[in-house]
Amino acid sequence: MNPYVLTTLLSSLGLGTTLTFASSHWLLAWMGLEINTLAIIPLMAQHHHPRAVEATTKYFLIQATAAAVILFAGTANAWATGEWSMASVSDPIATTMVLAALSLKVGLAPMHFWMPEVLQGLDLLTGLVLSTWQKLAPFALIIQTSHAFDPFLLTALGLTSTLIGGWGGLNQTQLRKVLAYSSIAHMGWMIIVLQYAPHLTFLALLMYILMTSAAFLTLKLSYATKIGTLATTWSKTPLLTATAALVFLSLGGLPPLTGFVPKWLILQELAKQGLPFTATVMALAALISLYFYLRLCYSMTLTISPNSAASTTPWRTQTTQVSTPLALFTVMALGLLPITPAITALLI
């Protein structure tokens, strides 16, 4: 892609998200979301592969539908209350519509069906942008309007997403689909604690972005898109294989890795709010997710690729890819647990 075009598209992505962050008016927020969607469409379709075009079309239709529902909900609320401000969302129908539309945008279950299919059709770098940056603007709106949402609805969305994210990833062999279901499960953790401690939602989102970035960049560096390909990585890049396994375990939430921080604090908060049953279900759902991360680790570190393979031998060639961002994200995805008190003190 032409560097000038790429710069324009990436600037528009940043502009759309910043506009939504800064807005307290429904029209301005909607405009930010639309700029965001329109900026990523050419990035998704840049390879001109039928799968990429199909994924782009699906994504555009879903995002356009969600944006239209948000605009309609904003109009309905303005009709009922006389104000376009987000702080004055009080109409129950408008509130439910906003939550449904934003859930559709970030891929919360049961509005998650587009996410694995779209991610599967993209290359790993665009998939990384879709899984991380594109979540920021809708989540900013969810956090801003969280006071108006029905607590029961938020809990139901959180539990459903965590369970479906775990179950859906169990039988996947495509790594992008595994990461899509991982994203759905993490969204569930963020949404369930939103009504009690919004700062923990923000912390979970931040940790999720760090870990997912490390996972996507690892797969990109090793050119892996299927679980079978992971079996050959140890012979090419042994050190990367070791750190990748730890990154996947961090995504699963195992101590003493970074991924344990948000899960630990969210379960603690749920227990404090007198919801031991909800906390138990969430913890058990995390175990289901952990299984498919362990499966990836097993493929990478404990299996040897068959010698009778008809494919070309994966020699240890010098890579031309930049590995500095990967190193940075990997360190943060593995070692932030000791500074948890400092992180929580900054957020509160």
Short mmCIF file of C-alpha atoms in Angstrom, two decimals:
data_model
loop_
_atom_site.label_atom_id
_atom_site.label_comp_id
_atom_site.label_asym_id
_atom_site.label_seq_id
_atom_site.Cartn_x
_atom_site.Cartn_y
_atom_site.Cartn_z
CA MET A 1 0.00 0.00 0.00
CA ASN A 2 1.15 3.53 -0.81
CA PRO A 3 2.76 5.05 2.34
CA TYR A 4 0.78 8.31 1.94
CA VAL A 5 -2.51 6.39 1.76
CA LEU A 6 -1.47 4.25 4.74
CA THR A 7 -0.58 7.36 6.77
CA THR A 8 -3.96 8.93 5.92
CA LEU A 9 -5.86 5.77 6.94
CA LEU A 10 -3.94 5.33 10.21
CA SER A 11 -4.43 9.04 11.02
CA SER A 12 -8.16 8.63 10.38
CA LEU A 13 -8.22 5.60 12.69
CA GLY A 14 -6.61 7.70 15.42
CA LEU A 15 -8.91 10.65 14.72
CA GLY A 16 -12.08 8.53 14.88
CA THR A 17 -11.12 6.97 18.21
CA THR A 18 -10.00 10.31 19.70
CA LEU A 19 -13.24 11.96 18.56
CA THR A 20 -15.30 9.27 20.32
CA PHE A 21 -13.12 9.52 23.46
CA ALA A 22 -13.60 13.29 23.65
CA SER A 23 -17.30 13.40 22.89
CA SER A 24 -20.17 13.80 25.33
CA HIS A 25 -22.69 14.22 22.50
CA TRP A 26 -24.28 11.27 20.68
CA LEU A 27 -23.81 12.73 17.18
CA LEU A 28 -20.11 13.37 17.73
CA ALA A 29 -19.60 9.87 19.17
CA TRP A 30 -21.41 8.32 16.21
CA MET A 31 -19.26 10.37 13.81
CA GLY A 32 -16.08 9.08 15.51
CA LEU A 33 -17.25 5.46 15.20
CA GLU A 34 -18.06 5.96 11.50
CA ILE A 35 -14.65 7.51 10.73
CA ASN A 36 -13.06 4.57 12.58
CA THR A 37 -14.97 2.00 10.52
CA LEU A 38 -14.36 3.72 7.17
CA ALA A 39 -10.62 4.04 7.91
CA ILE A 40 -10.08 0.33 8.60
CA ILE A 41 -12.10 -0.95 5.60
CA PRO A 42 -9.29 -0.32 3.01
CA LEU A 43 -6.71 -1.82 5.41
CA MET A 44 -8.80 -4.99 5.65
CA ALA A 45 -9.34 -5.33 1.90
CA GLN A 46 -5.80 -4.34 0.82
CA HIS A 47 -4.73 -7.90 -0.17
CA HIS A 48 -7.61 -8.29 -2.69
CA HIS A 49 -8.06 -11.91 -1.62
CA PRO A 50 -11.66 -13.22 -1.82
CA ARG A 51 -11.56 -14.09 1.89
CA ALA A 52 -10.31 -10.62 2.83
CA VAL A 53 -13.01 -8.99 0.70
CA GLU A 54 -15.68 -11.23 2.25
CA ALA A 55 -14.44 -10.44 5.78
CA THR A 56 -14.40 -6.70 4.95
CA THR A 57 -17.97 -6.83 3.61
CA LYS A 58 -19.21 -8.67 6.71
CA TYR A 59 -17.40 -6.24 9.00
CA PHE A 60 -18.76 -3.19 7.18
CA LEU A 61 -22.37 -4.46 7.33
CA ILE A 62 -22.13 -5.30 11.05
CA GLN A 63 -20.49 -2.00 12.00
CA ALA A 64 -22.88 0.05 9.84
CA THR A 65 -25.87 -1.70 11.47
CA ALA A 66 -24.49 -1.05 14.98
CA ALA A 67 -23.76 2.62 14.15
CA ALA A 68 -27.29 3.08 12.75
CA VAL A 69 -28.80 1.59 15.93
CA ILE A 70 -26.65 3.93 18.08
CA LEU A 71 -27.81 6.93 16.06
CA PHE A 72 -31.43 5.81 16.33
CA ALA A 73 -31.08 5.24 20.09
CA GLY A 74 -29.50 8.70 20.51
CA THR A 75 -32.37 10.26 18.56
CA ALA A 76 -34.98 8.33 20.58
CA ASN A 77 -33.34 9.46 23.83
CA ALA A 78 -33.21 13.07 22.62
CA TRP A 79 -36.91 12.79 21.71
CA ALA A 80 -37.74 11.53 25.20
CA THR A 81 -35.45 13.76 27.29
CA GLY A 82 -34.76 16.78 25.05
CA GLU A 83 -30.97 16.30 25.39
CA TRP A 84 -28.26 14.77 23.15
CA SER A 85 -25.82 14.41 26.03
CA MET A 86 -24.59 10.90 26.94
CA ALA A 87 -24.93 11.68 30.63
CA SER A 88 -28.71 12.03 30.24
CA VAL A 89 -29.45 8.57 28.83
CA SER A 90 -32.56 7.62 30.77
CA ASP A 91 -35.04 6.20 28.27
CA PRO A 92 -35.08 2.39 28.91
CA ILE A 93 -35.59 1.44 25.23
CA ALA A 94 -32.79 3.78 24.07
CA THR A 95 -30.47 2.44 26.80
CA THR A 96 -31.04 -1.20 25.80
CA MET A 97 -30.52 -0.35 22.13
CA VAL A 98 -27.23 1.43 22.90
CA LEU A 99 -25.96 -1.57 24.89
CA ALA A 100 -27.00 -4.01 22.12
CA ALA A 101 -25.31 -1.89 19.42
CA LEU A 102 -22.07 -1.43 21.38
CA SER A 103 -22.04 -5.16 22.23
CA LEU A 104 -22.35 -5.87 18.50
CA LYS A 105 -19.45 -3.50 17.79
CA VAL A 106 -17.02 -5.13 20.25
CA GLY A 107 -18.22 -8.71 19.68
CA LEU A 108 -19.88 -9.56 23.01
CA ALA A 109 -21.89 -12.78 23.04
CA PRO A 110 -24.58 -13.38 21.82
CA MET A 111 -23.70 -10.73 19.17
CA HIS A 112 -20.31 -12.34 18.56
CA PHE A 113 -20.92 -14.48 15.47
CA TRP A 114 -19.17 -12.10 13.04
CA MET A 115 -15.93 -11.90 15.01
CA PRO A 116 -14.23 -15.29 14.32
CA GLU A 117 -15.25 -15.25 10.63
CA VAL A 118 -14.02 -11.71 10.02
CA LEU A 119 -10.73 -12.23 11.87
CA GLN A 120 -10.08 -15.46 9.95
CA GLY A 121 -10.20 -13.57 6.63
CA LEU A 122 -7.59 -10.95 7.62
CA ASP A 123 -3.81 -10.95 7.82
CA LEU A 124 -2.31 -10.95 11.32
CA LEU A 125 -1.39 -7.24 11.48
CA THR A 126 -4.87 -6.03 10.45
CA GLY A 127 -6.33 -8.66 12.79
CA LEU A 128 -4.26 -7.13 15.59
CA VAL A 129 -5.69 -3.65 14.87
CA LEU A 130 -9.22 -5.09 14.76
CA SER A 131 -8.77 -6.97 18.05
CA THR A 132 -7.19 -4.10 19.99
CA TRP A 133 -7.52 -0.55 18.64
CA GLN A 134 -11.06 -1.03 17.28
CA LYS A 135 -12.30 -1.99 20.76
CA LEU A 136 -11.25 1.32 22.34
CA ALA A 137 -13.92 3.68 20.97
CA PRO A 138 -16.96 1.42 21.69
CA PHE A 139 -15.59 0.64 25.17
CA ALA A 140 -15.19 4.36 25.88
CA LEU A 141 -18.92 4.75 25.13
CA ILE A 142 -19.82 1.68 27.23
CA ILE A 143 -17.89 3.08 30.23
CA GLN A 144 -19.41 6.57 29.79
CA THR A 145 -22.99 5.27 29.70
CA SER A 146 -22.56 2.36 32.14
CA HIS A 147 -24.62 4.12 34.86
CA ALA A 148 -27.77 3.75 32.74
CA PHE A 149 -27.48 0.03 31.90
CA ASP A 150 -29.48 -2.69 33.63
CA PRO A 151 -27.08 -4.55 36.03
CA PHE A 152 -28.75 -7.91 35.30
CA LEU A 153 -28.23 -7.39 31.55
CA LEU A 154 -24.52 -6.58 32.04
CA THR A 155 -24.03 -9.68 34.21
CA ALA A 156 -25.83 -11.88 31.67
CA LEU A 157 -23.71 -10.48 28.80
CA GLY A 158 -20.51 -10.99 30.80
CA LEU A 159 -21.27 -14.60 31.78
CA THR A 160 -22.48 -15.54 28.27
CA SER A 161 -19.40 -14.03 26.61
CA THR A 162 -16.97 -15.74 28.99
CA LEU A 163 -18.63 -19.14 28.55
CA ILE A 164 -19.05 -18.89 24.76
CA GLY A 165 -15.50 -17.54 24.37
CA GLY A 166 -14.24 -20.61 26.24
CA TRP A 167 -16.43 -23.22 24.52
CA GLY A 168 -16.02 -21.77 21.03
CA GLY A 169 -12.23 -21.88 21.09
CA LEU A 170 -11.99 -25.52 22.16
CA ASN A 171 -12.22 -27.21 18.74
CA GLN A 172 -10.51 -24.55 16.63
CA THR A 173 -7.36 -25.29 14.63
CA GLN A 174 -7.03 -21.81 13.07
CA LEU A 175 -5.05 -19.50 15.36
CA ARG A 176 -6.93 -16.35 14.31
CA LYS A 177 -10.24 -17.99 15.30
CA VAL A 178 -8.72 -19.06 18.63
CA LEU A 179 -7.67 -15.45 19.27
CA ALA A 180 -11.15 -14.24 18.23
CA TYR A 181 -12.81 -16.49 20.84
CA SER A 182 -10.15 -15.41 23.33
CA SER A 183 -11.20 -11.80 22.62
CA ILE A 184 -14.89 -12.65 23.22
CA ALA A 185 -14.04 -14.26 26.58
CA HIS A 186 -11.93 -11.27 27.68
CA MET A 187 -14.74 -8.87 26.71
CA GLY A 188 -16.99 -10.83 29.09
CA TRP A 189 -14.58 -10.25 32.00
CA MET A 190 -14.51 -6.52 31.24
CA ILE A 191 -18.29 -6.10 31.00
CA ILE A 192 -19.20 -8.05 34.13
CA VAL A 193 -17.26 -5.76 36.51
CA LEU A 194 -18.30 -2.54 34.72
CA GLN A 195 -21.23 -1.76 37.06
CA TYR A 196 -19.12 -2.17 40.22
CA ALA A 197 -15.63 -0.88 39.32
CA PRO A 198 -15.23 0.80 35.89
CA HIS A 199 -11.50 1.31 36.57
CA LEU A 200 -11.10 -2.50 36.60
CA THR A 201 -12.80 -2.67 33.19
CA PHE A 202 -10.21 -0.19 31.91
CA LEU A 203 -7.37 -2.19 33.53
CA ALA A 204 -8.64 -5.46 31.98
CA LEU A 205 -8.88 -3.77 28.55
CA LEU A 206 -5.33 -2.44 28.87
CA MET A 207 -3.91 -5.85 29.90
CA TYR A 208 -5.89 -7.58 27.13
CA ILE A 209 -4.39 -5.19 24.52
CA LEU A 210 -0.85 -5.86 25.79
CA MET A 211 -1.24 -9.65 25.77
CA THR A 212 -3.12 -9.85 22.45
CA SER A 213 -0.55 -7.59 20.77
CA ALA A 214 2.24 -9.88 22.00
CA ALA A 215 0.34 -12.97 20.73
CA PHE A 216 -0.41 -11.54 17.26
CA LEU A 217 3.14 -10.20 16.78
CA THR A 218 4.59 -13.58 17.84
CA LEU A 219 2.45 -15.41 15.26
CA LYS A 220 3.37 -12.83 12.62
CA LEU A 221 7.09 -13.28 13.27
CA SER A 222 6.80 -17.07 13.02
CA TYR A 223 4.39 -16.96 10.01
CA ALA A 224 1.96 -19.24 11.88
CA THR A 225 -1.79 -19.25 11.18
CA LYS A 226 -2.67 -22.87 12.10
CA ILE A 227 -1.96 -24.99 15.18
CA GLY A 228 -0.07 -27.50 12.98
CA THR A 229 2.42 -24.80 11.95
CA LEU A 230 3.27 -24.12 15.59
CA ALA A 231 4.95 -27.55 15.83
CA THR A 232 7.75 -26.35 13.52
CA THR A 233 8.53 -23.09 15.35
CA TRP A 234 10.77 -24.60 18.03
CA SER A 235 13.37 -25.64 15.44
CA LYS A 236 13.45 -22.16 13.88
CA THR A 237 13.16 -19.84 16.87
CA PRO A 238 13.53 -21.69 20.21
CA LEU A 239 13.57 -18.52 22.34
CA LEU A 240 10.47 -17.11 20.64
CA THR A 241 8.70 -20.45 21.20
CA ALA A 242 9.40 -20.26 24.95
CA THR A 243 8.15 -16.66 25.27
CA ALA A 244 5.11 -17.39 23.03
CA ALA A 245 4.05 -20.25 25.31
CA LEU A 246 4.27 -17.90 28.31
CA VAL A 247 2.26 -15.22 26.45
CA PHE A 248 -0.52 -17.75 25.76
CA LEU A 249 -0.53 -18.82 29.43
CA SER A 250 -0.69 -15.13 30.39
CA LEU A 251 -3.78 -14.77 28.14
CA GLY A 252 -5.23 -17.73 30.04
CA GLY A 253 -4.69 -15.86 33.32
CA LEU A 254 -2.09 -18.03 35.06
CA PRO A 255 -0.02 -16.51 37.90
CA PRO A 256 2.70 -15.15 38.10
CA LEU A 257 2.05 -13.63 34.64
CA THR A 258 0.38 -10.30 33.77
CA GLY A 259 -2.90 -11.93 32.67
CA PHE A 260 -3.57 -12.99 36.27
CA VAL A 261 -3.88 -9.34 37.44
CA PRO A 262 -7.29 -8.38 35.93
CA LYS A 263 -8.87 -11.80 36.66
CA TRP A 264 -7.69 -11.72 40.27
CA LEU A 265 -8.95 -8.16 40.88
CA ILE A 266 -12.28 -8.78 39.09
CA LEU A 267 -12.98 -11.98 41.08
CA GLN A 268 -12.05 -10.11 44.28
CA GLU A 269 -14.46 -7.28 43.39
CA LEU A 270 -17.30 -9.73 42.58
CA ALA A 271 -16.77 -11.48 45.93
CA LYS A 272 -16.80 -8.07 47.69
CA GLN A 273 -20.13 -7.23 46.03
CA GLY A 274 -21.66 -10.42 47.46
CA LEU A 275 -21.69 -12.39 44.20
CA PRO A 276 -19.78 -15.61 45.01
CA PHE A 277 -21.80 -17.69 42.51
CA THR A 278 -21.04 -15.30 39.62
CA ALA A 279 -17.35 -15.24 40.61
CA THR A 280 -17.26 -19.06 40.68
CA VAL A 281 -18.85 -19.36 37.21
CA MET A 282 -16.35 -16.81 35.84
CA ALA A 283 -13.41 -18.69 37.37
CA LEU A 284 -14.64 -22.01 35.90
CA ALA A 285 -15.17 -20.37 32.50
CA ALA A 286 -11.54 -19.14 32.67
CA LEU A 287 -10.49 -22.79 33.08
CA ILE A 288 -12.23 -23.69 29.81
CA SER A 289 -10.32 -20.91 28.03
CA LEU A 290 -7.09 -22.05 29.67
CA TYR A 291 -7.51 -25.46 28.05
CA PHE A 292 -7.17 -24.16 24.49
CA TYR A 293 -4.21 -21.95 25.45
CA LEU A 294 -2.55 -25.04 26.92
CA ARG A 295 -3.29 -26.81 23.63
CA LEU A 296 -1.35 -24.12 21.77
CA CYS A 297 1.53 -24.40 24.27
CA TYR A 298 1.54 -28.19 23.87
CA SER A 299 1.73 -27.89 20.08
CA MET A 300 4.55 -25.36 20.27
CA THR A 301 6.77 -26.84 22.96
CA LEU A 302 6.00 -30.54 23.38
CA THR A 303 5.39 -31.87 19.87
CA ILE A 304 7.85 -32.57 17.08
CA SER A 305 6.77 -31.98 13.49
CA PRO A 306 6.68 -35.24 11.45
CA ASN A 307 9.86 -35.81 9.40
CA SER A 308 7.97 -37.21 6.42
CA ALA A 309 6.33 -33.85 5.67
CA ALA A 310 6.11 -33.04 1.96
CA SER A 311 6.53 -29.30 2.59
CA THR A 312 9.77 -27.35 2.26
CA THR A 313 12.06 -27.55 5.30
CA PRO A 314 11.61 -24.46 7.47
CA TRP A 315 15.26 -23.29 7.58
CA ARG A 316 16.48 -20.74 10.06
CA THR A 317 16.62 -17.78 7.71
CA GLN A 318 17.27 -14.22 8.86
CA THR A 319 13.97 -12.40 9.24
CA THR A 320 13.48 -8.88 7.91
CA GLN A 321 10.64 -8.15 10.34
CA VAL A 322 11.05 -5.60 13.13
CA SER A 323 11.04 -7.40 16.48
CA THR A 324 11.31 -4.43 18.90
CA PRO A 325 7.49 -4.00 19.40
CA LEU A 326 7.20 -7.77 19.98
CA ALA A 327 9.93 -7.66 22.65
CA LEU A 328 8.26 -4.68 24.36
CA PHE A 329 4.76 -6.22 24.39
CA THR A 330 6.09 -9.64 25.47
CA VAL A 331 7.91 -8.16 28.48
CA MET A 332 4.73 -6.30 29.50
CA ALA A 333 2.55 -9.38 28.89
CA LEU A 334 4.72 -11.46 31.20
CA GLY A 335 6.06 -9.28 33.99
CA LEU A 336 3.55 -6.69 35.26
CA LEU A 337 2.15 -8.74 38.19
CA PRO A 338 4.65 -7.43 40.81
CA ILE A 339 3.62 -3.80 40.15
CA THR A 340 -0.14 -4.47 40.51
CA PRO A 341 -0.49 -2.17 43.59
CA ALA A 342 1.08 0.71 41.64
CA ILE A 343 -1.20 0.12 38.61
CA THR A 344 -4.36 0.00 40.75
CA ALA A 345 -3.29 3.14 42.67
CA LEU A 346 -2.87 4.99 39.36
CA LEU A 347 -6.29 3.90 38.09
CA ILE A 348 -8.41 4.58 41.15
#
